[in-house]
Amino acid sequence: MSTNVTADAPEWFRTAVASEPEHSSITVHGARIAYRCWGEPGAPGLILVHGGAAHSGWWDHIAPRYAQDRRVVALDLSGHGDSDWRDTYRLGTWADEVTAVAAAAEATTEAVLVGHSLGGLVGIRTSIAHPDLAEQLVLVDSRILDAAMLDEIQRNQPEEGIPRGSKHYPSLEAALERFRLVPDHASLDFAREYVARQSVVRDDDGWRWKFDRGFADELTDLPSRPPNDCRLSVIHGEHGVVTPAMIDTVTTGLDEPARVVELVGAGHHIPLEQPLELMDVIDDVLRA
């Protein structure tokens, strides 16, 4: 059983995170990209992409549900988790990382791509740059960004986020005390604690967050919408960051009507707030 699981975690959560994934990595455009997999190679793929300042461990309690029938893969985008940092970041580069990891993990057959927050934008860019990768795209409270919104993201990053690795804490406990979700909303304590413990690393100067705070500084290749032939599902929280106008932007004009699901009471960080409800919707998508 993972030592990251708190005593109040329910049995379903404990069982899920006890399902140890395979850990591996590949090099994409000069950077080492870490990823984790569940299920049999070559089975229909389920590709999970985390949000900004997050990491692949956000899917540990979700991915095992699908491992019996699917090859599930979750990666750390460059600048996040256990992957290398880059001098600059582009959605197109992250899309290449997603595609390369899916191929290396043998998760490209009948693949479905699920992206939370920034991961949804990566998913849209992937659907444009690599249209043959995924048969379906699922956006989970993914805000449609412009330059002003990117500025807002940077302003709202907690001061404890690492500007290129400069902020350190004397102990793991001190770092975890500063863990915050942005924007904040009620989440499951056991899920938040679990991902928080995977969000820090110790180096010679102490404990620091794993993500590069500069990951969104120079993003310019922002997609406005997926291709018309994309089979799209949009999951958003009642109190999340997605607006009706954003939903209209990504769903209007598609060849096949999009599935749009609002999770009542949820905020932005749906994998940590309503993971069971999220999995129910993903179940419906995979059955379609």
PDB file of C-alpha atoms in Angstrom:
ATOM      1  CA  MET A   1       0.000   0.000   0.000  1.00  0.00           C
ATOM      2  CA  SER A   2       1.321   3.429  -0.884  1.00  0.00           C
ATOM      3  CA  THR A   3       2.684   5.424   2.037  1.00  0.00           C
ATOM      4  CA  ASN A   4       1.046   8.468   0.422  1.00  0.00           C
ATOM      5  CA  VAL A   5      -2.437   7.269   1.448  1.00  0.00           C
ATOM      6  CA  THR A   6      -3.961   8.833   4.551  1.00  0.00           C
ATOM      7  CA  ALA A   7      -5.955   6.854   7.099  1.00  0.00           C
ATOM      8  CA  ASP A   8      -9.282   8.420   6.081  1.00  0.00           C
ATOM      9  CA  ALA A   9      -9.038   7.305   2.438  1.00  0.00           C
ATOM     10  CA  PRO A  10     -11.942   5.021   1.429  1.00  0.00           C
ATOM     11  CA  GLU A  11     -11.361   1.465   0.304  1.00  0.00           C
ATOM     12  CA  TRP A  12     -11.943   2.163  -3.396  1.00  0.00           C
ATOM     13  CA  PHE A  13      -9.179   4.783  -3.332  1.00  0.00           C
ATOM     14  CA  ARG A  14      -6.783   2.542  -1.416  1.00  0.00           C
ATOM     15  CA  THR A  15      -7.383  -0.291  -3.845  1.00  0.00           C
ATOM     16  CA  ALA A  16      -6.848   1.937  -6.873  1.00  0.00           C
ATOM     17  CA  VAL A  17      -3.554   3.488  -5.782  1.00  0.00           C
ATOM     18  CA  ALA A  18      -2.286   0.089  -4.629  1.00  0.00           C
ATOM     19  CA  SER A  19      -2.331  -0.906  -8.309  1.00  0.00           C
ATOM     20  CA  GLU A  20       1.269   0.006  -9.066  1.00  0.00           C
ATOM     21  CA  PRO A  21       1.812   1.344 -12.587  1.00  0.00           C
ATOM     22  CA  GLU A  22       4.775   0.678 -14.823  1.00  0.00           C
ATOM     23  CA  HIS A  23       7.157   3.654 -14.760  1.00  0.00           C
ATOM     24  CA  SER A  24       9.200   4.520 -17.812  1.00  0.00           C
ATOM     25  CA  SER A  25      10.519   7.453 -19.835  1.00  0.00           C
ATOM     26  CA  ILE A  26      11.481   8.476 -23.362  1.00  0.00           C
ATOM     27  CA  THR A  27      13.289  11.449 -24.872  1.00  0.00           C
ATOM     28  CA  VAL A  28      11.201  13.899 -26.898  1.00  0.00           C
ATOM     29  CA  HIS A  29      12.831  16.940 -28.500  1.00  0.00           C
ATOM     30  CA  GLY A  30      15.801  16.587 -26.184  1.00  0.00           C
ATOM     31  CA  ALA A  31      13.884  16.289 -22.915  1.00  0.00           C
ATOM     32  CA  ARG A  32      13.299  13.181 -20.815  1.00  0.00           C
ATOM     33  CA  ILE A  33       9.551  12.614 -20.485  1.00  0.00           C
ATOM     34  CA  ALA A  34       8.395  10.364 -17.640  1.00  0.00           C
ATOM     35  CA  TYR A  35       5.198   8.362 -17.839  1.00  0.00           C
ATOM     36  CA  ARG A  36       3.302   5.588 -16.080  1.00  0.00           C
ATOM     37  CA  CYS A  37       1.133   2.827 -17.559  1.00  0.00           C
ATOM     38  CA  TRP A  38      -1.497   0.315 -16.524  1.00  0.00           C
ATOM     39  CA  GLY A  39      -3.006  -2.575 -18.478  1.00  0.00           C
ATOM     40  CA  GLU A  40      -1.791  -4.651 -21.388  1.00  0.00           C
ATOM     41  CA  PRO A  41       0.289  -3.078 -24.161  1.00  0.00           C
ATOM     42  CA  GLY A  42      -1.635  -2.948 -27.417  1.00  0.00           C
ATOM     43  CA  ALA A  43      -5.076  -2.860 -25.801  1.00  0.00           C
ATOM     44  CA  PRO A  44      -7.317   0.083 -26.717  1.00  0.00           C
ATOM     45  CA  GLY A  45      -5.626   3.199 -25.395  1.00  0.00           C
ATOM     46  CA  LEU A  46      -6.683   5.675 -22.725  1.00  0.00           C
ATOM     47  CA  ILE A  47      -4.310   8.651 -22.580  1.00  0.00           C
ATOM     48  CA  LEU A  48      -4.536  10.882 -19.496  1.00  0.00           C
ATOM     49  CA  VAL A  49      -3.034  14.382 -19.516  1.00  0.00           C
ATOM     50  CA  HIS A  50      -2.738  16.399 -16.308  1.00  0.00           C
ATOM     51  CA  GLY A  51      -3.239  20.126 -15.820  1.00  0.00           C
ATOM     52  CA  GLY A  52      -0.772  22.941 -15.295  1.00  0.00           C
ATOM     53  CA  ALA A  53       1.527  22.622 -12.245  1.00  0.00           C
ATOM     54  CA  ALA A  54       0.231  19.057 -11.754  1.00  0.00           C
ATOM     55  CA  HIS A  55       1.664  15.640 -12.703  1.00  0.00           C
ATOM     56  CA  SER A  56       0.700  12.145 -13.822  1.00  0.00           C
ATOM     57  CA  GLY A  57       0.017  11.041 -10.231  1.00  0.00           C
ATOM     58  CA  TRP A  58      -3.256  12.971 -10.362  1.00  0.00           C
ATOM     59  CA  TRP A  59      -4.602   9.973 -12.303  1.00  0.00           C
ATOM     60  CA  ASP A  60      -3.369   7.180  -9.983  1.00  0.00           C
ATOM     61  CA  HIS A  61      -6.783   6.715  -8.375  1.00  0.00           C
ATOM     62  CA  ILE A  62      -8.593   6.861 -11.727  1.00  0.00           C
ATOM     63  CA  ALA A  63      -6.444   4.941 -14.218  1.00  0.00           C
ATOM     64  CA  PRO A  64      -6.677   1.444 -12.638  1.00  0.00           C
ATOM     65  CA  ARG A  65     -10.443   1.374 -13.189  1.00  0.00           C
ATOM     66  CA  TYR A  66      -9.768   0.952 -16.921  1.00  0.00           C
ATOM     67  CA  ALA A  67      -6.688  -1.258 -16.856  1.00  0.00           C
ATOM     68  CA  GLN A  68      -8.548  -4.535 -17.387  1.00  0.00           C
ATOM     69  CA  ASP A  69      -9.762  -3.499 -20.842  1.00  0.00           C
ATOM     70  CA  ARG A  70      -7.424  -0.697 -21.863  1.00  0.00           C
ATOM     71  CA  ARG A  71      -3.799   0.325 -22.060  1.00  0.00           C
ATOM     72  CA  VAL A  72      -3.835   3.391 -19.821  1.00  0.00           C
ATOM     73  CA  VAL A  73      -0.975   5.886 -19.940  1.00  0.00           C
ATOM     74  CA  ALA A  74      -0.412   9.106 -17.990  1.00  0.00           C
ATOM     75  CA  LEU A  75       2.610  11.284 -18.675  1.00  0.00           C
ATOM     76  CA  ASP A  76       4.395  14.144 -16.952  1.00  0.00           C
ATOM     77  CA  LEU A  77       4.478  16.952 -19.493  1.00  0.00           C
ATOM     78  CA  SER A  78       7.868  18.639 -19.726  1.00  0.00           C
ATOM     79  CA  GLY A  79       8.224  21.181 -16.930  1.00  0.00           C
ATOM     80  CA  HIS A  80       6.099  18.985 -14.653  1.00  0.00           C
ATOM     81  CA  GLY A  81       6.443  15.969 -12.393  1.00  0.00           C
ATOM     82  CA  ASP A  82       9.510  13.839 -13.050  1.00  0.00           C
ATOM     83  CA  SER A  83      10.055  15.084 -16.614  1.00  0.00           C
ATOM     84  CA  ASP A  84      12.784  17.493 -17.670  1.00  0.00           C
ATOM     85  CA  TRP A  85      12.273  21.237 -17.824  1.00  0.00           C
ATOM     86  CA  ARG A  86      12.697  23.239 -21.045  1.00  0.00           C
ATOM     87  CA  ASP A  87      13.846  26.785 -21.689  1.00  0.00           C
ATOM     88  CA  THR A  88      10.449  27.515 -23.259  1.00  0.00           C
ATOM     89  CA  TYR A  89       7.218  25.568 -23.629  1.00  0.00           C
ATOM     90  CA  ARG A  90       4.750  25.156 -26.475  1.00  0.00           C
ATOM     91  CA  LEU A  91       1.465  23.312 -26.693  1.00  0.00           C
ATOM     92  CA  GLY A  92       2.778  21.796 -29.913  1.00  0.00           C
ATOM     93  CA  THR A  93       5.782  20.367 -28.093  1.00  0.00           C
ATOM     94  CA  TRP A  94       3.562  18.918 -25.393  1.00  0.00           C
ATOM     95  CA  ALA A  95       1.355  17.420 -28.130  1.00  0.00           C
ATOM     96  CA  ASP A  96       4.445  15.735 -29.565  1.00  0.00           C
ATOM     97  CA  GLU A  97       5.240  14.400 -26.081  1.00  0.00           C
ATOM     98  CA  VAL A  98       1.745  12.954 -25.713  1.00  0.00           C
ATOM     99  CA  THR A  99       1.943  11.280 -29.107  1.00  0.00           C
ATOM    100  CA  ALA A 100       5.435   9.885 -28.543  1.00  0.00           C
ATOM    101  CA  VAL A 101       4.539   8.509 -25.112  1.00  0.00           C
ATOM    102  CA  ALA A 102       1.342   6.901 -26.419  1.00  0.00           C
ATOM    103  CA  ALA A 103       3.354   5.170 -29.146  1.00  0.00           C
ATOM    104  CA  ALA A 104       6.097   4.029 -26.762  1.00  0.00           C
ATOM    105  CA  ALA A 105       3.518   2.689 -24.318  1.00  0.00           C
ATOM    106  CA  GLU A 106       1.572   0.906 -27.108  1.00  0.00           C
ATOM    107  CA  ALA A 107      -1.582   2.855 -26.282  1.00  0.00           C
ATOM    108  CA  THR A 108      -2.546   4.125 -29.743  1.00  0.00           C
ATOM    109  CA  THR A 109      -5.217   1.575 -30.705  1.00  0.00           C
ATOM    110  CA  GLU A 110      -8.741   3.085 -30.609  1.00  0.00           C
ATOM    111  CA  ALA A 111      -7.333   5.656 -28.219  1.00  0.00           C
ATOM    112  CA  VAL A 112      -9.321   8.136 -26.137  1.00  0.00           C
ATOM    113  CA  LEU A 113      -7.496  11.199 -24.804  1.00  0.00           C
ATOM    114  CA  VAL A 114      -8.663  12.789 -21.540  1.00  0.00           C
ATOM    115  CA  GLY A 115      -7.135  16.136 -20.572  1.00  0.00           C
ATOM    116  CA  HIS A 116      -7.771  18.129 -17.410  1.00  0.00           C
ATOM    117  CA  SER A 117      -7.400  21.918 -17.454  1.00  0.00           C
ATOM    118  CA  LEU A 118      -4.210  22.734 -19.411  1.00  0.00           C
ATOM    119  CA  GLY A 119      -4.162  19.066 -20.408  1.00  0.00           C
ATOM    120  CA  GLY A 120      -7.345  19.670 -22.364  1.00  0.00           C
ATOM    121  CA  LEU A 121      -5.647  22.396 -24.390  1.00  0.00           C
ATOM    122  CA  VAL A 122      -2.791  19.982 -25.006  1.00  0.00           C
ATOM    123  CA  GLY A 123      -5.424  17.505 -26.140  1.00  0.00           C
ATOM    124  CA  ILE A 124      -6.912  19.999 -28.601  1.00  0.00           C
ATOM    125  CA  ARG A 125      -3.458  20.790 -29.982  1.00  0.00           C
ATOM    126  CA  THR A 126      -2.770  17.046 -30.243  1.00  0.00           C
ATOM    127  CA  SER A 127      -6.016  16.504 -32.166  1.00  0.00           C
ATOM    128  CA  ILE A 128      -4.844  19.173 -34.645  1.00  0.00           C
ATOM    129  CA  ALA A 129      -1.197  18.151 -34.980  1.00  0.00           C
ATOM    130  CA  HIS A 130      -1.691  14.376 -34.723  1.00  0.00           C
ATOM    131  CA  PRO A 131      -5.274  13.745 -35.886  1.00  0.00           C
ATOM    132  CA  ASP A 132      -4.826   9.976 -36.137  1.00  0.00           C
ATOM    133  CA  LEU A 133      -3.811   9.461 -32.504  1.00  0.00           C
ATOM    134  CA  ALA A 134      -7.114   9.543 -30.617  1.00  0.00           C
ATOM    135  CA  GLU A 135     -10.621   8.623 -31.721  1.00  0.00           C
ATOM    136  CA  GLN A 136     -12.183  10.733 -28.968  1.00  0.00           C
ATOM    137  CA  LEU A 137     -11.143  13.783 -26.971  1.00  0.00           C
ATOM    138  CA  VAL A 138     -12.453  14.535 -23.473  1.00  0.00           C
ATOM    139  CA  LEU A 139     -11.915  17.988 -21.971  1.00  0.00           C
ATOM    140  CA  VAL A 140     -12.210  18.167 -18.173  1.00  0.00           C
ATOM    141  CA  ASP A 141     -12.851  21.754 -17.046  1.00  0.00           C
ATOM    142  CA  SER A 142     -10.427  23.033 -19.674  1.00  0.00           C
ATOM    143  CA  ARG A 143     -10.423  26.786 -20.000  1.00  0.00           C
ATOM    144  CA  ILE A 144     -10.077  28.169 -23.509  1.00  0.00           C
ATOM    145  CA  LEU A 145      -7.123  30.475 -23.113  1.00  0.00           C
ATOM    146  CA  ASP A 146      -5.983  33.731 -24.589  1.00  0.00           C
ATOM    147  CA  ALA A 147      -3.023  35.899 -23.665  1.00  0.00           C
ATOM    148  CA  ALA A 148      -4.919  37.758 -20.941  1.00  0.00           C
ATOM    149  CA  MET A 149      -5.975  34.502 -19.307  1.00  0.00           C
ATOM    150  CA  LEU A 150      -2.400  33.240 -19.383  1.00  0.00           C
ATOM    151  CA  ASP A 151      -1.349  36.408 -17.552  1.00  0.00           C
ATOM    152  CA  GLU A 152      -3.999  35.674 -14.960  1.00  0.00           C
ATOM    153  CA  ILE A 153      -2.708  32.134 -14.505  1.00  0.00           C
ATOM    154  CA  GLN A 154       0.761  33.475 -13.827  1.00  0.00           C
ATOM    155  CA  ARG A 155      -0.521  36.048 -11.341  1.00  0.00           C
ATOM    156  CA  ASN A 156      -2.518  33.412  -9.496  1.00  0.00           C
ATOM    157  CA  GLN A 157       0.264  30.874  -9.154  1.00  0.00           C
ATOM    158  CA  PRO A 158       0.978  30.576  -5.416  1.00  0.00           C
ATOM    159  CA  GLU A 159       4.122  32.353  -4.311  1.00  0.00           C
ATOM    160  CA  GLU A 160       5.369  28.967  -3.209  1.00  0.00           C
ATOM    161  CA  GLY A 161       5.379  27.766  -6.837  1.00  0.00           C
ATOM    162  CA  ILE A 162       8.939  27.422  -7.968  1.00  0.00           C
ATOM    163  CA  PRO A 163      10.273  30.174 -10.228  1.00  0.00           C
ATOM    164  CA  ARG A 164      12.862  28.004 -11.959  1.00  0.00           C
ATOM    165  CA  GLY A 165      13.607  26.092  -8.759  1.00  0.00           C
ATOM    166  CA  SER A 166      14.554  28.946  -6.430  1.00  0.00           C
ATOM    167  CA  LYS A 167      12.119  28.291  -3.550  1.00  0.00           C
ATOM    168  CA  HIS A 168      12.986  25.549  -1.072  1.00  0.00           C
ATOM    169  CA  TYR A 169      11.564  24.301   2.217  1.00  0.00           C
ATOM    170  CA  PRO A 170      13.465  22.799   5.138  1.00  0.00           C
ATOM    171  CA  SER A 171      11.248  19.699   5.378  1.00  0.00           C
ATOM    172  CA  LEU A 172       8.611  17.741   3.517  1.00  0.00           C
ATOM    173  CA  GLU A 173       6.055  18.792   6.110  1.00  0.00           C
ATOM    174  CA  ALA A 174       6.862  22.472   5.610  1.00  0.00           C
ATOM    175  CA  ALA A 175       6.387  22.127   1.852  1.00  0.00           C
ATOM    176  CA  LEU A 176       3.115  20.217   2.165  1.00  0.00           C
ATOM    177  CA  GLU A 177       1.710  22.887   4.467  1.00  0.00           C
ATOM    178  CA  ARG A 178       2.011  25.326   1.552  1.00  0.00           C
ATOM    179  CA  PHE A 179       0.323  23.094  -1.043  1.00  0.00           C
ATOM    180  CA  ARG A 180      -2.612  24.950  -2.603  1.00  0.00           C
ATOM    181  CA  LEU A 181      -5.035  24.314  -5.439  1.00  0.00           C
ATOM    182  CA  VAL A 182      -5.493  27.308  -7.739  1.00  0.00           C
ATOM    183  CA  PRO A 183      -8.312  28.207  -8.034  1.00  0.00           C
ATOM    184  CA  ASP A 184      -9.166  26.722  -4.651  1.00  0.00           C
ATOM    185  CA  HIS A 185     -12.352  24.738  -4.063  1.00  0.00           C
ATOM    186  CA  ALA A 186     -13.390  22.007  -1.674  1.00  0.00           C
ATOM    187  CA  SER A 187     -11.641  18.751  -2.635  1.00  0.00           C
ATOM    188  CA  LEU A 188     -11.299  15.308  -1.100  1.00  0.00           C
ATOM    189  CA  ASP A 189      -8.663  15.619   1.610  1.00  0.00           C
ATOM    190  CA  PHE A 190      -7.217  12.161   1.001  1.00  0.00           C
ATOM    191  CA  ALA A 191      -6.909  12.743  -2.755  1.00  0.00           C
ATOM    192  CA  ARG A 192      -5.346  16.178  -2.321  1.00  0.00           C
ATOM    193  CA  GLU A 193      -2.851  14.844   0.227  1.00  0.00           C
ATOM    194  CA  TYR A 194      -1.954  11.952  -2.059  1.00  0.00           C
ATOM    195  CA  VAL A 195      -1.065  14.149  -5.043  1.00  0.00           C
ATOM    196  CA  ALA A 196       0.623  16.747  -2.841  1.00  0.00           C
ATOM    197  CA  ARG A 197       3.167  14.203  -1.628  1.00  0.00           C
ATOM    198  CA  GLN A 198       4.073  13.436  -5.232  1.00  0.00           C
ATOM    199  CA  SER A 199       4.383  17.134  -6.060  1.00  0.00           C
ATOM    200  CA  VAL A 200       7.634  17.765  -4.165  1.00  0.00           C
ATOM    201  CA  VAL A 201      11.190  16.529  -4.500  1.00  0.00           C
ATOM    202  CA  ARG A 202      14.261  16.838  -2.306  1.00  0.00           C
ATOM    203  CA  ASP A 203      17.551  18.184  -3.660  1.00  0.00           C
ATOM    204  CA  ASP A 204      20.730  19.546  -2.093  1.00  0.00           C
ATOM    205  CA  ASP A 205      18.956  22.751  -0.984  1.00  0.00           C
ATOM    206  CA  GLY A 206      15.878  21.173   0.589  1.00  0.00           C
ATOM    207  CA  TRP A 207      12.370  20.373  -0.643  1.00  0.00           C
ATOM    208  CA  ARG A 208      10.856  22.073  -3.695  1.00  0.00           C
ATOM    209  CA  TRP A 209       7.835  21.746  -5.947  1.00  0.00           C
ATOM    210  CA  LYS A 210       8.460  19.713  -9.082  1.00  0.00           C
ATOM    211  CA  PHE A 211       6.866  22.014 -11.638  1.00  0.00           C
ATOM    212  CA  ASP A 212       8.596  24.823 -13.509  1.00  0.00           C
ATOM    213  CA  ARG A 213       6.697  28.011 -12.735  1.00  0.00           C
ATOM    214  CA  GLY A 214       7.632  29.326 -16.161  1.00  0.00           C
ATOM    215  CA  PHE A 215       5.633  26.641 -17.987  1.00  0.00           C
ATOM    216  CA  ALA A 216       3.042  29.122 -19.310  1.00  0.00           C
ATOM    217  CA  ASP A 217       5.212  32.229 -19.672  1.00  0.00           C
ATOM    218  CA  GLU A 218       5.672  32.084 -23.431  1.00  0.00           C
ATOM    219  CA  LEU A 219       2.824  29.920 -24.689  1.00  0.00           C
ATOM    220  CA  THR A 220       1.632  31.406 -27.958  1.00  0.00           C
ATOM    221  CA  ASP A 221       0.260  28.483 -29.991  1.00  0.00           C
ATOM    222  CA  LEU A 222      -3.160  28.498 -28.331  1.00  0.00           C
ATOM    223  CA  PRO A 223      -5.806  26.469 -30.200  1.00  0.00           C
ATOM    224  CA  SER A 224      -9.268  27.996 -30.274  1.00  0.00           C
ATOM    225  CA  ARG A 225     -11.116  24.768 -30.986  1.00  0.00           C
ATOM    226  CA  PRO A 226     -10.603  21.155 -32.058  1.00  0.00           C
ATOM    227  CA  PRO A 227     -11.017  20.021 -35.673  1.00  0.00           C
ATOM    228  CA  ASN A 228     -14.580  19.730 -36.980  1.00  0.00           C
ATOM    229  CA  ASP A 229     -14.360  15.933 -37.193  1.00  0.00           C
ATOM    230  CA  CYS A 230     -13.297  15.547 -33.545  1.00  0.00           C
ATOM    231  CA  ARG A 231     -15.520  13.336 -31.367  1.00  0.00           C
ATOM    232  CA  LEU A 232     -15.622  15.606 -28.355  1.00  0.00           C
ATOM    233  CA  SER A 233     -16.859  15.425 -24.779  1.00  0.00           C
ATOM    234  CA  VAL A 234     -16.749  18.391 -22.406  1.00  0.00           C
ATOM    235  CA  ILE A 235     -16.948  17.795 -18.667  1.00  0.00           C
ATOM    236  CA  HIS A 236     -17.037  20.883 -16.489  1.00  0.00           C
ATOM    237  CA  GLY A 237     -17.695  21.799 -12.889  1.00  0.00           C
ATOM    238  CA  GLU A 238     -20.683  23.874 -11.850  1.00  0.00           C
ATOM    239  CA  HIS A 239     -18.205  26.172 -10.102  1.00  0.00           C
ATOM    240  CA  GLY A 240     -15.276  25.569 -12.455  1.00  0.00           C
ATOM    241  CA  VAL A 241     -13.477  27.930 -14.831  1.00  0.00           C
ATOM    242  CA  VAL A 242     -15.347  26.986 -17.997  1.00  0.00           C
ATOM    243  CA  THR A 243     -17.973  29.443 -19.242  1.00  0.00           C
ATOM    244  CA  PRO A 244     -20.895  28.844 -21.632  1.00  0.00           C
ATOM    245  CA  ALA A 245     -19.046  30.915 -24.238  1.00  0.00           C
ATOM    246  CA  MET A 246     -16.017  28.628 -23.990  1.00  0.00           C
ATOM    247  CA  ILE A 247     -18.235  25.571 -24.428  1.00  0.00           C
ATOM    248  CA  ASP A 248     -19.805  27.156 -27.506  1.00  0.00           C
ATOM    249  CA  THR A 249     -16.344  27.887 -28.910  1.00  0.00           C
ATOM    250  CA  VAL A 250     -15.198  24.272 -28.787  1.00  0.00           C
ATOM    251  CA  THR A 251     -18.490  22.560 -29.649  1.00  0.00           C
ATOM    252  CA  THR A 252     -20.021  24.684 -32.419  1.00  0.00           C
ATOM    253  CA  GLY A 253     -19.711  23.323 -35.939  1.00  0.00           C
ATOM    254  CA  LEU A 254     -18.501  19.821 -35.073  1.00  0.00           C
ATOM    255  CA  ASP A 255     -19.517  17.071 -37.482  1.00  0.00           C
ATOM    256  CA  GLU A 256     -20.895  15.106 -34.530  1.00  0.00           C
ATOM    257  CA  PRO A 257     -22.598  16.877 -31.602  1.00  0.00           C
ATOM    258  CA  ALA A 258     -20.400  17.081 -28.514  1.00  0.00           C
ATOM    259  CA  ARG A 259     -21.294  15.454 -25.225  1.00  0.00           C
ATOM    260  CA  VAL A 260     -21.450  18.187 -22.551  1.00  0.00           C
ATOM    261  CA  VAL A 261     -21.733  17.214 -18.886  1.00  0.00           C
ATOM    262  CA  GLU A 262     -21.838  19.549 -15.903  1.00  0.00           C
ATOM    263  CA  LEU A 263     -20.866  18.053 -12.543  1.00  0.00           C
ATOM    264  CA  VAL A 264     -23.074  19.717  -9.955  1.00  0.00           C
ATOM    265  CA  GLY A 265     -21.148  21.177  -7.047  1.00  0.00           C
ATOM    266  CA  ALA A 266     -17.734  20.617  -8.627  1.00  0.00           C
ATOM    267  CA  GLY A 267     -15.077  23.270  -9.057  1.00  0.00           C
ATOM    268  CA  HIS A 268     -12.065  23.182 -11.343  1.00  0.00           C
ATOM    269  CA  HIS A 269     -10.028  20.302  -9.907  1.00  0.00           C
ATOM    270  CA  ILE A 270     -12.524  17.580 -10.723  1.00  0.00           C
ATOM    271  CA  PRO A 271     -10.093  14.608 -10.413  1.00  0.00           C
ATOM    272  CA  LEU A 272      -9.581  15.551  -6.755  1.00  0.00           C
ATOM    273  CA  GLU A 273     -13.114  16.744  -6.051  1.00  0.00           C
ATOM    274  CA  GLN A 274     -15.466  14.303  -7.780  1.00  0.00           C
ATOM    275  CA  PRO A 275     -13.327  11.447  -9.145  1.00  0.00           C
ATOM    276  CA  LEU A 276     -16.113   8.857  -8.982  1.00  0.00           C
ATOM    277  CA  GLU A 277     -18.492  11.103 -10.894  1.00  0.00           C
ATOM    278  CA  LEU A 278     -15.740  11.856 -13.406  1.00  0.00           C
ATOM    279  CA  MET A 279     -15.139   8.141 -13.912  1.00  0.00           C
ATOM    280  CA  ASP A 280     -18.854   7.577 -14.478  1.00  0.00           C
ATOM    281  CA  VAL A 281     -18.764  10.071 -17.359  1.00  0.00           C
ATOM    282  CA  ILE A 282     -15.573   8.556 -18.784  1.00  0.00           C
ATOM    283  CA  ASP A 283     -17.330   5.162 -18.602  1.00  0.00           C
ATOM    284  CA  ASP A 284     -20.121   6.565 -20.772  1.00  0.00           C
ATOM    285  CA  VAL A 285     -17.615   7.996 -23.244  1.00  0.00           C
ATOM    286  CA  LEU A 286     -15.807   4.675 -23.583  1.00  0.00           C
ATOM    287  CA  ARG A 287     -19.093   2.841 -24.153  1.00  0.00           C
ATOM    288  CA  ALA A 288     -20.132   5.197 -26.953  1.00  0.00           C
TER     289      ALA A 288
END
